[in-house]
Short mmCIF file of C-alpha atoms and ligand atoms in Angstrom, two decimals:
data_model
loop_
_atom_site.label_atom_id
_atom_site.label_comp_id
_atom_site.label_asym_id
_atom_site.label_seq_id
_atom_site.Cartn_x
_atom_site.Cartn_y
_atom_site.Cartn_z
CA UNK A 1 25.83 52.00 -34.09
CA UNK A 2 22.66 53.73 -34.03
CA UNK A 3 19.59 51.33 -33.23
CA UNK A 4 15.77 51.63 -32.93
CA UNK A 5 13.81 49.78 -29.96
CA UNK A 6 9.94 49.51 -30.96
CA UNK A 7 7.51 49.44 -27.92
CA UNK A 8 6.90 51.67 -25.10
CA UNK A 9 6.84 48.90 -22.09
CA UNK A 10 8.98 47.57 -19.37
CA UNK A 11 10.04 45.08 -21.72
CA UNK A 12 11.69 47.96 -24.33
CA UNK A 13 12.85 49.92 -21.44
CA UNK A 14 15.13 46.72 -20.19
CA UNK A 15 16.23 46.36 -23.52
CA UNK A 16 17.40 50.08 -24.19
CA UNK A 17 18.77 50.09 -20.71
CA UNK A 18 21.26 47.57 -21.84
CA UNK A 19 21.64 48.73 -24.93
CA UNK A 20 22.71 51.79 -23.40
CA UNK A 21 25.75 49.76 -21.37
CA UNK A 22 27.66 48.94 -24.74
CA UNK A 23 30.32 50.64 -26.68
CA UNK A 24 29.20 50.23 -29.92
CA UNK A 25 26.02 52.54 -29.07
CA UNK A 26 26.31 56.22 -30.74
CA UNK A 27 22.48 56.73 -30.42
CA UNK A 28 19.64 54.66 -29.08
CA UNK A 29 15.71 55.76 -30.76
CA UNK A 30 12.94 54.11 -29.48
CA UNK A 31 9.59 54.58 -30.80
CA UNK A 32 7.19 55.41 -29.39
CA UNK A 33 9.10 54.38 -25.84
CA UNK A 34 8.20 55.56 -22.77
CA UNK A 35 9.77 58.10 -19.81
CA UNK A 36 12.16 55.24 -18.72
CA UNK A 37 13.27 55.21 -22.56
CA UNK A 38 13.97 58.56 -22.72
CA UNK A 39 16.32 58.65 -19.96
CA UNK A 40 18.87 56.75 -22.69
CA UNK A 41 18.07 58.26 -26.10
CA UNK A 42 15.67 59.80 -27.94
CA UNK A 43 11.94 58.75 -28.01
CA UNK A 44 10.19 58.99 -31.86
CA UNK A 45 6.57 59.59 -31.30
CA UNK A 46 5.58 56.82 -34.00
CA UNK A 47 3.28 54.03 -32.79
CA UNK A 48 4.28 50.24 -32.85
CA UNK A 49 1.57 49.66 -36.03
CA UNK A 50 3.11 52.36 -38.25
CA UNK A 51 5.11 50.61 -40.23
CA UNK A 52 5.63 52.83 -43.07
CA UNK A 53 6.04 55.40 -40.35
CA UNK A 54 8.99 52.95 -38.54
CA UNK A 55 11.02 52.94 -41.90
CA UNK A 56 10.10 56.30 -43.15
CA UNK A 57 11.99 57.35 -38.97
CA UNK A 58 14.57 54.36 -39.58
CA UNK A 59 15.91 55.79 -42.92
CA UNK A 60 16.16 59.54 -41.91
CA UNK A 61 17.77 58.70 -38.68
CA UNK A 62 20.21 56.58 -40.53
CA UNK A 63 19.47 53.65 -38.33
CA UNK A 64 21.59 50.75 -38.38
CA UNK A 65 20.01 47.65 -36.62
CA UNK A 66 16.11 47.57 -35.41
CA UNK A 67 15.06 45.56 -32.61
CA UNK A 68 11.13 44.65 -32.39
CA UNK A 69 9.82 44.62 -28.78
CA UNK A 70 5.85 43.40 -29.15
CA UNK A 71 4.18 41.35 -31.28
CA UNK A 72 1.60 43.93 -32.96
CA UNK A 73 4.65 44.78 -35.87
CA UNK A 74 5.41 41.05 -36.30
CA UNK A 75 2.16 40.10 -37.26
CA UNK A 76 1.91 43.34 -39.55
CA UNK A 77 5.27 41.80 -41.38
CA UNK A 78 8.16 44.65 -40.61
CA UNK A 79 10.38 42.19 -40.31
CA UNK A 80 9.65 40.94 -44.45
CA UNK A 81 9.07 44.79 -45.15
CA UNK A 82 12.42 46.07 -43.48
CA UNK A 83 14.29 43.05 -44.91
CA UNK A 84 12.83 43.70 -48.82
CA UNK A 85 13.92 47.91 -47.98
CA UNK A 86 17.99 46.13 -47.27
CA UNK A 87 17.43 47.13 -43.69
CA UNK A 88 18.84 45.43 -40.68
CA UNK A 89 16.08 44.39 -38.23
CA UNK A 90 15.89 41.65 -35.01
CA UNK A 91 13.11 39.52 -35.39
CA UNK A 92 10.82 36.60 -37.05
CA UNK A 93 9.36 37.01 -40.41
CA UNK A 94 5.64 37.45 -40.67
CA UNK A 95 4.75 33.40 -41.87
CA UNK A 96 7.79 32.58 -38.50
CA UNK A 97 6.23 34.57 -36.43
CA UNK A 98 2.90 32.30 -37.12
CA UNK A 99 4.22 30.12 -34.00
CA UNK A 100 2.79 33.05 -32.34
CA UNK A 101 0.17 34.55 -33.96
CA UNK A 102 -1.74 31.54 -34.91
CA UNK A 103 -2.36 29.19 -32.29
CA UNK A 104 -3.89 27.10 -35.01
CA UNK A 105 -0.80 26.47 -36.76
CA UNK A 106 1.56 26.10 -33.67
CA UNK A 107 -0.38 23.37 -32.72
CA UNK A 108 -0.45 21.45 -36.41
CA UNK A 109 2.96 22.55 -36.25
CA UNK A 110 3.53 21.12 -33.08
CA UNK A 111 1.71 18.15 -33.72
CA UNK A 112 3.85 17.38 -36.82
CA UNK A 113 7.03 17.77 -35.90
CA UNK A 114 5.94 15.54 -32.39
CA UNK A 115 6.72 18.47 -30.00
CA UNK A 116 5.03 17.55 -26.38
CA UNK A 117 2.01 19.91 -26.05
CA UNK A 118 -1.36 19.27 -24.85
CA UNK A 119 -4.02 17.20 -26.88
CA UNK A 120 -6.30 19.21 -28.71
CA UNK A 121 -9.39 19.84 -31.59
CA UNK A 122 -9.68 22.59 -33.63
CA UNK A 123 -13.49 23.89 -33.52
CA UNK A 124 -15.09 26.88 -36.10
CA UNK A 125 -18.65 27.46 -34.48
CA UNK A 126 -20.50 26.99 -31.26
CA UNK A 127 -22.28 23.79 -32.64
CA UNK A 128 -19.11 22.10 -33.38
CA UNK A 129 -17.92 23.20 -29.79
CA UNK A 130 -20.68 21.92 -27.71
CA UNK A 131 -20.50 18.78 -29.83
CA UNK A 132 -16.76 18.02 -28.65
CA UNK A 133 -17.49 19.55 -24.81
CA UNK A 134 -19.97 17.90 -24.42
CA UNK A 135 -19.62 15.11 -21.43
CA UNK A 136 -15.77 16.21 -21.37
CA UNK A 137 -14.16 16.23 -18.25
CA UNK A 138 -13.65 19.58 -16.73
CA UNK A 139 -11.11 21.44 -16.72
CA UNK A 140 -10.42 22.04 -19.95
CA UNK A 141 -8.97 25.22 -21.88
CA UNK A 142 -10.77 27.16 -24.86
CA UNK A 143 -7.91 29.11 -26.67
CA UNK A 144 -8.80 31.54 -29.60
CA UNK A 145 -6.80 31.18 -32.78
CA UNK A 146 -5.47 34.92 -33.13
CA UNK A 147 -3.99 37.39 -30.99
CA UNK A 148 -5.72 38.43 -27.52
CA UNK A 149 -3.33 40.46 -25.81
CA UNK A 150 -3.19 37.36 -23.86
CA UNK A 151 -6.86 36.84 -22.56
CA UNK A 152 -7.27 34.24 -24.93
CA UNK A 153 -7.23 31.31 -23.07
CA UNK A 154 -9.87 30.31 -20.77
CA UNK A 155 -10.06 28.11 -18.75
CA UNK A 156 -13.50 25.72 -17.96
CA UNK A 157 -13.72 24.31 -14.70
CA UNK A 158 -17.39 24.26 -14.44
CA UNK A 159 -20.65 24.37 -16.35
CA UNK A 160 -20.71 28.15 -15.10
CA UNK A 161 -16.85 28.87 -16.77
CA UNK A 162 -18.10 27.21 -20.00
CA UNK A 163 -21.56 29.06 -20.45
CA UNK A 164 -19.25 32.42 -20.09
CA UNK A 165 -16.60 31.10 -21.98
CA UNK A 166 -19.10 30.01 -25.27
CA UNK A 167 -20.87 33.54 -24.24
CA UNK A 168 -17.82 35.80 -24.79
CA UNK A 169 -16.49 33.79 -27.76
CA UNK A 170 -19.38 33.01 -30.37
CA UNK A 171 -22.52 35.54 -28.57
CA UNK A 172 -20.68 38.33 -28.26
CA UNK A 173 -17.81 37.98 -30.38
CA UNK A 174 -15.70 39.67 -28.08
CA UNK A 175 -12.76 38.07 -30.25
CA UNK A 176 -13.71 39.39 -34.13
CA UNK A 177 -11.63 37.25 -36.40
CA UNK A 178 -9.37 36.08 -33.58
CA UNK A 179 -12.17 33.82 -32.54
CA UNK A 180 -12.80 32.40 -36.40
CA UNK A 181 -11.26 28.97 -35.00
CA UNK A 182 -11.49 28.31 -31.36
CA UNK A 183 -8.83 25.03 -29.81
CA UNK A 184 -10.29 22.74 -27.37
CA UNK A 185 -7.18 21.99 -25.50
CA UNK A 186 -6.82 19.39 -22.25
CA UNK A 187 -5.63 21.04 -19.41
CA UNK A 188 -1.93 20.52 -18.27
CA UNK A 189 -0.98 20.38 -14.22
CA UNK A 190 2.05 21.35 -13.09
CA UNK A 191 4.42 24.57 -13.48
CA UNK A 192 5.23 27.23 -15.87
CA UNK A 193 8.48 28.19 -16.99
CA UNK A 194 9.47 30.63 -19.38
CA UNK A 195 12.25 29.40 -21.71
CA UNK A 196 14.19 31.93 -24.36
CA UNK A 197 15.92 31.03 -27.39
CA UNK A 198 17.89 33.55 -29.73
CA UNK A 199 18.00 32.07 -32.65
CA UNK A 200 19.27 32.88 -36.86
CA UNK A 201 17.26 30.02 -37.42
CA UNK A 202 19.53 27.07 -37.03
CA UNK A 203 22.09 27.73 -33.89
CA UNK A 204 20.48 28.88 -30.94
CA UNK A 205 21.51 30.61 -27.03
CA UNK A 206 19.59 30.02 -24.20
CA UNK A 207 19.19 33.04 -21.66
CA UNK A 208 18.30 32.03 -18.10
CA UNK A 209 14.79 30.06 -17.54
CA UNK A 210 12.57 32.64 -15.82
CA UNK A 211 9.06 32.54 -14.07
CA UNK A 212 6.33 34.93 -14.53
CA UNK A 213 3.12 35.88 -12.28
CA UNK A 214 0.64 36.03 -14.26
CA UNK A 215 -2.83 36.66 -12.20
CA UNK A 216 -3.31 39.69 -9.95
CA UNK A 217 -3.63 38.45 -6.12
CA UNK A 218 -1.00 36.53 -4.32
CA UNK A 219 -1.19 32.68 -4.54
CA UNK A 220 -1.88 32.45 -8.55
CA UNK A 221 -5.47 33.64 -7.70
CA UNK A 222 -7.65 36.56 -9.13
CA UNK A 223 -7.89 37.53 -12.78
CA UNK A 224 -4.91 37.07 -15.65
CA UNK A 225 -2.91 39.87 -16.08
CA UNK A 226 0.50 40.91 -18.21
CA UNK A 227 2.45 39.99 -15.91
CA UNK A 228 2.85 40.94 -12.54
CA UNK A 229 6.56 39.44 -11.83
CA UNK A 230 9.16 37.67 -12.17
CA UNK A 231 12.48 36.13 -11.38
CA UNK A 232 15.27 34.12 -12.50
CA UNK A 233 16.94 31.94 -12.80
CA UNK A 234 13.95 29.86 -12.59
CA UNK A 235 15.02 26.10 -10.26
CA UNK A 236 12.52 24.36 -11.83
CA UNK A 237 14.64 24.92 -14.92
CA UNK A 238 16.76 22.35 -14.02
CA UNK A 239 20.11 21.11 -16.61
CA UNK A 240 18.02 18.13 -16.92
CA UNK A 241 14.72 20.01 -18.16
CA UNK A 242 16.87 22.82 -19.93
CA UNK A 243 17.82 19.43 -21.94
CA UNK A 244 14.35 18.32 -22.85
CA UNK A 245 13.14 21.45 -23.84
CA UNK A 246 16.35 21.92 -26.00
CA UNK A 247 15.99 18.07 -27.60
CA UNK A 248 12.06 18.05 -27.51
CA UNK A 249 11.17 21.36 -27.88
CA UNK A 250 13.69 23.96 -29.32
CA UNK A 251 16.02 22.04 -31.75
CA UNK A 252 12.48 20.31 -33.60
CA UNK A 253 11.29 24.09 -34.07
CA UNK A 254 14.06 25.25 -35.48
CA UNK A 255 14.53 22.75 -38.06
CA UNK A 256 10.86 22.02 -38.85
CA UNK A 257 10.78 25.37 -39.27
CA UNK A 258 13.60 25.61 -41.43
CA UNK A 259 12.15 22.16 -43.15
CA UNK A 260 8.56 24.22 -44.36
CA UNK A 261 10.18 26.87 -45.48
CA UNK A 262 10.10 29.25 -42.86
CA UNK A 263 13.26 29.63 -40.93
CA UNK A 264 12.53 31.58 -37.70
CA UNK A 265 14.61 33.80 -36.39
CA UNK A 266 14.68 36.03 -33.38
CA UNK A 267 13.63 35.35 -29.79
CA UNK A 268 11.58 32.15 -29.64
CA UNK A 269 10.24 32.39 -26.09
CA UNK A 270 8.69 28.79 -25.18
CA UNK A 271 6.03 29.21 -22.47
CA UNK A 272 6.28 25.60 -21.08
CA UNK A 273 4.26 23.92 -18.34
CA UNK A 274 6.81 21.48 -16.18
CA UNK A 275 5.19 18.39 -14.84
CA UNK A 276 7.32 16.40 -13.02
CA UNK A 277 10.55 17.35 -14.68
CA UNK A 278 8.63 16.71 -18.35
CA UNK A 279 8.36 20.06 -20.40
CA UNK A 280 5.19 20.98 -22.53
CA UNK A 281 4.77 23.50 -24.87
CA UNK A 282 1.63 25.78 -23.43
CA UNK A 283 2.33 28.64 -26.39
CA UNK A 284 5.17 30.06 -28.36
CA UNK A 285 5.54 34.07 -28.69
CA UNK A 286 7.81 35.47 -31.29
CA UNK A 287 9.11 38.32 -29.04
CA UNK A 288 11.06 38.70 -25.48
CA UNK A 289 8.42 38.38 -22.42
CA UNK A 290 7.11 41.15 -20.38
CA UNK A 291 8.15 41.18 -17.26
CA UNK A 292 10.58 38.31 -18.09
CA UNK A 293 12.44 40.59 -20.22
CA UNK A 294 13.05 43.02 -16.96
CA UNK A 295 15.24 39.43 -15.37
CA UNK A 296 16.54 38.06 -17.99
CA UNK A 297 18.33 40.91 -19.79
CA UNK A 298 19.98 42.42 -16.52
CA UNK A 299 21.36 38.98 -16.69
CA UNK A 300 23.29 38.98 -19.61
CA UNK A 301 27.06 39.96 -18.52
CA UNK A 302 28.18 40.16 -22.42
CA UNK A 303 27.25 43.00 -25.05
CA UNK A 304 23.33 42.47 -26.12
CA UNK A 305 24.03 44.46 -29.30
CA UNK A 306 26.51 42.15 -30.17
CA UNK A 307 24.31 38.89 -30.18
CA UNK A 308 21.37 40.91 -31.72
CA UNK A 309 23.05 42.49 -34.32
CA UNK A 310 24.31 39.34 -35.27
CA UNK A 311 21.08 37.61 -35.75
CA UNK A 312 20.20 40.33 -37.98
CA UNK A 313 23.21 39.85 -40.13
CA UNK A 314 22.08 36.35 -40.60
CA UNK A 315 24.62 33.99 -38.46
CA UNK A 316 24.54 34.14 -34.33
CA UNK A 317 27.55 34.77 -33.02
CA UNK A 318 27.53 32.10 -30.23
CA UNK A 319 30.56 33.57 -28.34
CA UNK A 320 29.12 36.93 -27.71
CA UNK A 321 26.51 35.47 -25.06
CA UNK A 322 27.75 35.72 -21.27
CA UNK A 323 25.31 34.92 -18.41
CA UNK A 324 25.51 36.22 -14.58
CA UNK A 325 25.54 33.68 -12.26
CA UNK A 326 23.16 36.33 -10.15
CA UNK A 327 19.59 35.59 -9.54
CA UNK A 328 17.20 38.72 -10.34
CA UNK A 329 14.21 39.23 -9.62
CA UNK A 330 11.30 42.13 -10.94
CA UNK A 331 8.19 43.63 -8.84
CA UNK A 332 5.86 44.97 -10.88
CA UNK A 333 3.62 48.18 -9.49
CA UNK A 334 0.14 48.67 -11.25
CA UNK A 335 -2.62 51.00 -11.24
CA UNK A 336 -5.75 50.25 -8.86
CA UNK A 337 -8.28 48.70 -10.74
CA UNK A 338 -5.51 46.55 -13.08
CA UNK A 339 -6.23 44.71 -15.09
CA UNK A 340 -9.95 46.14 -15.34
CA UNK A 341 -10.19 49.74 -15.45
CA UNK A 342 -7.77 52.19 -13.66
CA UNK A 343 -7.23 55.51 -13.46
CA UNK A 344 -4.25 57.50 -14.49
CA UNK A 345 -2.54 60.84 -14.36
CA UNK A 346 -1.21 59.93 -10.46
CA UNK A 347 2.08 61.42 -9.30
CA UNK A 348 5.14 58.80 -9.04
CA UNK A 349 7.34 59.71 -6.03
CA UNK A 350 9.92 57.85 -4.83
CA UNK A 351 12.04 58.03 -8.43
CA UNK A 352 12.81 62.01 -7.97
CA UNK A 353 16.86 61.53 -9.30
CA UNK A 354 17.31 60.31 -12.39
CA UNK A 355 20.02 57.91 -10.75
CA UNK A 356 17.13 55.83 -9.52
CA UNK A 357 15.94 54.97 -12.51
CA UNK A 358 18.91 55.07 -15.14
CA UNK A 359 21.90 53.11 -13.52
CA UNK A 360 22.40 50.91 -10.75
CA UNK A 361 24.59 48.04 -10.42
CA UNK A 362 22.02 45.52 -8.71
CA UNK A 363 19.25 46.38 -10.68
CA UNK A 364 16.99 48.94 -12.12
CA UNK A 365 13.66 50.78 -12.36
CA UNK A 366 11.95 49.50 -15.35
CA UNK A 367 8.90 52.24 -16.80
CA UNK A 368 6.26 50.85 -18.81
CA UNK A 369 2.70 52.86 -18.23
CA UNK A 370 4.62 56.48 -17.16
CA UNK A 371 4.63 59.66 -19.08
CA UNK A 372 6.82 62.60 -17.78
CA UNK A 373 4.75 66.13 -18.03
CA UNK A 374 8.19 68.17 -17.71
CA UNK A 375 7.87 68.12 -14.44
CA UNK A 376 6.80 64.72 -12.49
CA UNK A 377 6.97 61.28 -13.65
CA UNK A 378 3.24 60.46 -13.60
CA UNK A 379 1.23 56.83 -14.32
CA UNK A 380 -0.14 56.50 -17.96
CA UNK A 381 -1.18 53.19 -18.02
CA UNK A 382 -1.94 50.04 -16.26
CA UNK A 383 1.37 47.88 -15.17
CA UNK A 384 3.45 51.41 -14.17
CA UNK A 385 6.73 50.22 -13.74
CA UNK A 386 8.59 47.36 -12.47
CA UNK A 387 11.57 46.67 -10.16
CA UNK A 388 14.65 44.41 -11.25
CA UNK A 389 17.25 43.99 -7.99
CA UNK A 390 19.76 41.52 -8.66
CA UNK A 391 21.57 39.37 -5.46
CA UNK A 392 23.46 36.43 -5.31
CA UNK A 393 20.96 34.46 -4.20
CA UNK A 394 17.25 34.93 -4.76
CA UNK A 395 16.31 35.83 -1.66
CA UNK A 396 18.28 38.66 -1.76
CA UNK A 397 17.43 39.60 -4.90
CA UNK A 398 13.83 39.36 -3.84
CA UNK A 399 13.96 41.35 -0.57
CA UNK A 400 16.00 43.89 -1.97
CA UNK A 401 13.73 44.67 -4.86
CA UNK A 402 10.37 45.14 -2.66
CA UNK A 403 13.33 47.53 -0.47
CA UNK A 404 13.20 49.48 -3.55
CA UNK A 405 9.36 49.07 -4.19
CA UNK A 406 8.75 50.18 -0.67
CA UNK A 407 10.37 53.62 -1.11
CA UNK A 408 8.21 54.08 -4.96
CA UNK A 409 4.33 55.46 -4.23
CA UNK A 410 1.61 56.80 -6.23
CA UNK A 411 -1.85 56.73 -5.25
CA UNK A 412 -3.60 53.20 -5.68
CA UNK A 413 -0.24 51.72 -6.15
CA UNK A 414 -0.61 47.51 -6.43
CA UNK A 415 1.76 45.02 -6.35
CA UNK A 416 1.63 41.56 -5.63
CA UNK A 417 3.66 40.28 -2.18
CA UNK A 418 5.39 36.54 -3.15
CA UNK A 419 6.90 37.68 -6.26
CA UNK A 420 9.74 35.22 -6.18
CA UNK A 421 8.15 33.12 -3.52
CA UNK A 422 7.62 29.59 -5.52
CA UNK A 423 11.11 29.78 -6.96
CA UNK A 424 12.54 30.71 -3.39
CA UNK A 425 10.47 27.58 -1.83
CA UNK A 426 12.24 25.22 -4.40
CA UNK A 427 15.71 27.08 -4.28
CA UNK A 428 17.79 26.45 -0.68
CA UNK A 429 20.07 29.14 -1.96
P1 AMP B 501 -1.76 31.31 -23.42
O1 AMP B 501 -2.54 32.49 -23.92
O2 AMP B 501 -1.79 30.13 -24.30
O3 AMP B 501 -0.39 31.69 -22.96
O4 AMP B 501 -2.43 30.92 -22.03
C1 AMP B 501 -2.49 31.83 -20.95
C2 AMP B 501 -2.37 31.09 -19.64
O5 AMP B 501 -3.42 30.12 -19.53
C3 AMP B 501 -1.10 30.27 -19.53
O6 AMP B 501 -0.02 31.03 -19.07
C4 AMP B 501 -1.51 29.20 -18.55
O7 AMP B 501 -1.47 29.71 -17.22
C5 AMP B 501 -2.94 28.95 -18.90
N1 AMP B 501 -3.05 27.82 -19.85
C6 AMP B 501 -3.12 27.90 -21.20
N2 AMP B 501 -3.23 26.68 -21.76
C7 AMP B 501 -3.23 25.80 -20.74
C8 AMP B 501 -3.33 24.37 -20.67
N3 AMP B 501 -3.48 23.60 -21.76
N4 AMP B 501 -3.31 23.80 -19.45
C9 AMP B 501 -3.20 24.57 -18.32
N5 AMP B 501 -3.12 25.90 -18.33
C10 AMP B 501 -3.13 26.52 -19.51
N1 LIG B 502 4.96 37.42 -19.72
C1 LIG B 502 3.99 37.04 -20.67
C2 LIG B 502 4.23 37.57 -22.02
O1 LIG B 502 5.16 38.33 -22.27
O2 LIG B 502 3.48 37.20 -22.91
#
């Protein structure tokens, strides 16, 4: 089979690295992909947006099966546009993949089909705003309708938060038409747990629950980023909370979904918060996670092309799912200056064989922001690259992937120090 990966992260270089592991594979294409990408196929210099460019590259490369890695095409429709051209793509239709690029409708969604989520008003203008926040107990979040490349949330703790916060969003308009409608959402304590479902839009697999790292410093602290880690299986995703989210969370999507007309299929990744064993739906994304994706897939035992190629035929083939009972977890290494500006251009050492990079039976080197100039890998973005060891326990997953960070270096090199740490508190393994 001969498949095209869109993206150019860490994310799309998991998922061509095990691509790359099955049989059926003649040729793997990823566009535009990234040096890790390379290493397994061929990169097509077409960007994620392009997609008259992706079909016009799909159709004279005789492509059989396209897999979407970031949102960006979604929300431009390729999956409506590939499926109207008789072509054979992985991923939520443009009104499905709503759930993620309108926060808007996820929550009337949400709130119709009674799926736990925090309370919230919808507001259009500053006027209306301050008329709701006013007097309301802090904190509370302010979420922006559209797509942010996930700085749309913020979250007001003080008087100081909230005179940024209305600042950014209706002064300066830092949003455009993202910020037309603004929620006012109450804030939820406890944990977050990433949760993915993949889905033809009525029977669903679960892979393992996984845990991000979202700000910068150590301790949850510092600014929001990408993603700066992760690891899983997840212990807070306990059988009992795996339950709820499947009762409460995953089986009402899928058939409200399917009820208004809109069946989703794909990846529904549910980014939950956990409080005390009670699952809430914080956002849905229509796409794998990044750097969830660089846990989860090494954790799949069975053929991915199988289960993906069988969502795109219309009807999941159940069966073809088989998870590791390993634990994995992923460093990520960023630029100086991430997630505000950074420079680029810096030599990667560390990675000189390609074995370091391409195979390796506890793990992998994941490349997201890396360009190769025919000579040295060098940094070409702001998360560079992350590290995926997998162990039987977590611990050794853990210590065995900063082993492998340890030996990487490029000037200003960052990475964050408990990656792992929370899950490894709550795990006795
Ligand atoms: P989102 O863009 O909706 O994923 O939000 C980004 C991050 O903001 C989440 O990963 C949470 O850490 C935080 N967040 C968003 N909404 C809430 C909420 N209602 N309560 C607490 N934290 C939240
Ligand atoms: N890990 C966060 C995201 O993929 O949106």
């Amino acid at each position: 089979m001969r498949v095209l990966v869109i993206g150019g992260g860490g994310r799309e270089h998991a998922i061509v690295w095990k691509l790359d592991q099955s049989e059926r594979i003649e040729k793997i294409f990823t566009a535009p992909g990234n040096a890790g990408t390379a290493l397994h196929g061929e990169n097509i210099p077409v960007k994620d947006n392009d997609i008259d460019g992706l079909l016009k590259a799909v159709k004279e490369n005789n492509i059989d099966l396209t897999i979407v890695g970031p949102e960006v095409p979604l929300m431009l429709g390729i999956v409506d546009r590939f499926q109207d051209e008789g072509m054979k793509i992985f991923g939520p239709t443009l009104k499905a993949a709503m759930l993620e690029g309108s926060k808007v409708f996820a929550k009337e969604f949400m709130s119709d089909h009674e799926i736990p989520t925090a309370s919230y008003i919808i507001c259009h203008n500053r006027l209306e705003a301050e008329d709701i926040t006013n007097g309301k107990e802090f904190p509370y979040v302010l979420k922006v309708d559209g797509l942010a490349a996930g700085k749309g949330a913020l979250i007001i703790n003080n008087k100081e938060d909230k005179r940024d916060a209305f600042q950014t969003i209706w002064v300066e308009n830092k949003f455009g038409k993202a910020g037309d409608s603004v929620l006012i959402e109450d804030f939820l304590n406890g944990e977050e747990l990433s949760v993915f479902a993949i889905t033809d839009g009525k029977d669903y697999v679960l892979l393992h629950p996984a845990q991000d790292h979202k700000k910068i410093l150590d301790g949850e602290k510092g600014p929001n980023t990408g993603g700066m880690g992760a690891y899983a299986p997840a212990p807070l995703g306990t059988p009992d909370v795996i339950k709820k989210v499947e009762e409460k969370i995953i089986k009402p999507v899928l058939k409200g979904m399917r009820k208004i007309g809109n069946p989703y299929t794909g990846v529904l990744y549910c980014g939950l918060m956990i409080d005390n064993g009670e699952p809430y739906v914080i956002e849905f994304n229509s796409r794998f996670g990044d750097p969830e994706s660089q846990v989860v897939i090494p954790l799949i035992d069975s053929d991915l092309v199988d289960i993906l190629h069988s969502i795109a035929l219309g009807q999941l083939n159940k069966g073809s799912l088989k998870l590791s009972d390993k634990f994995a977890a992923c460093i990520v290494m960023a630029s100086k200056g991430y997630p505000g500006s950074y420079e680029i251009g810096k030599t990667i050492t560390g990675l000189e064989s390609k074995h370091d990079i391409k195979d390796s039976n506890n793990g992998a080197i994941f490349l997201a922001g890396t360009a190769f100039d025919g000579k040295n890998l060098r940094t070409s973005g702001g998360r560079v690259l992350g590290v995926t060891a997998c162990a039987k326990n977590l611990k050794d997953a853990i210590d065995e992937a900063y082993n492998h960070v340890r030996k990487i270096h490029f000037d200003g090199a960052y990475f964050r120090e408990d990656i792992g740490k929370k899950g490894f508190e709550l795990n006795d393994s």
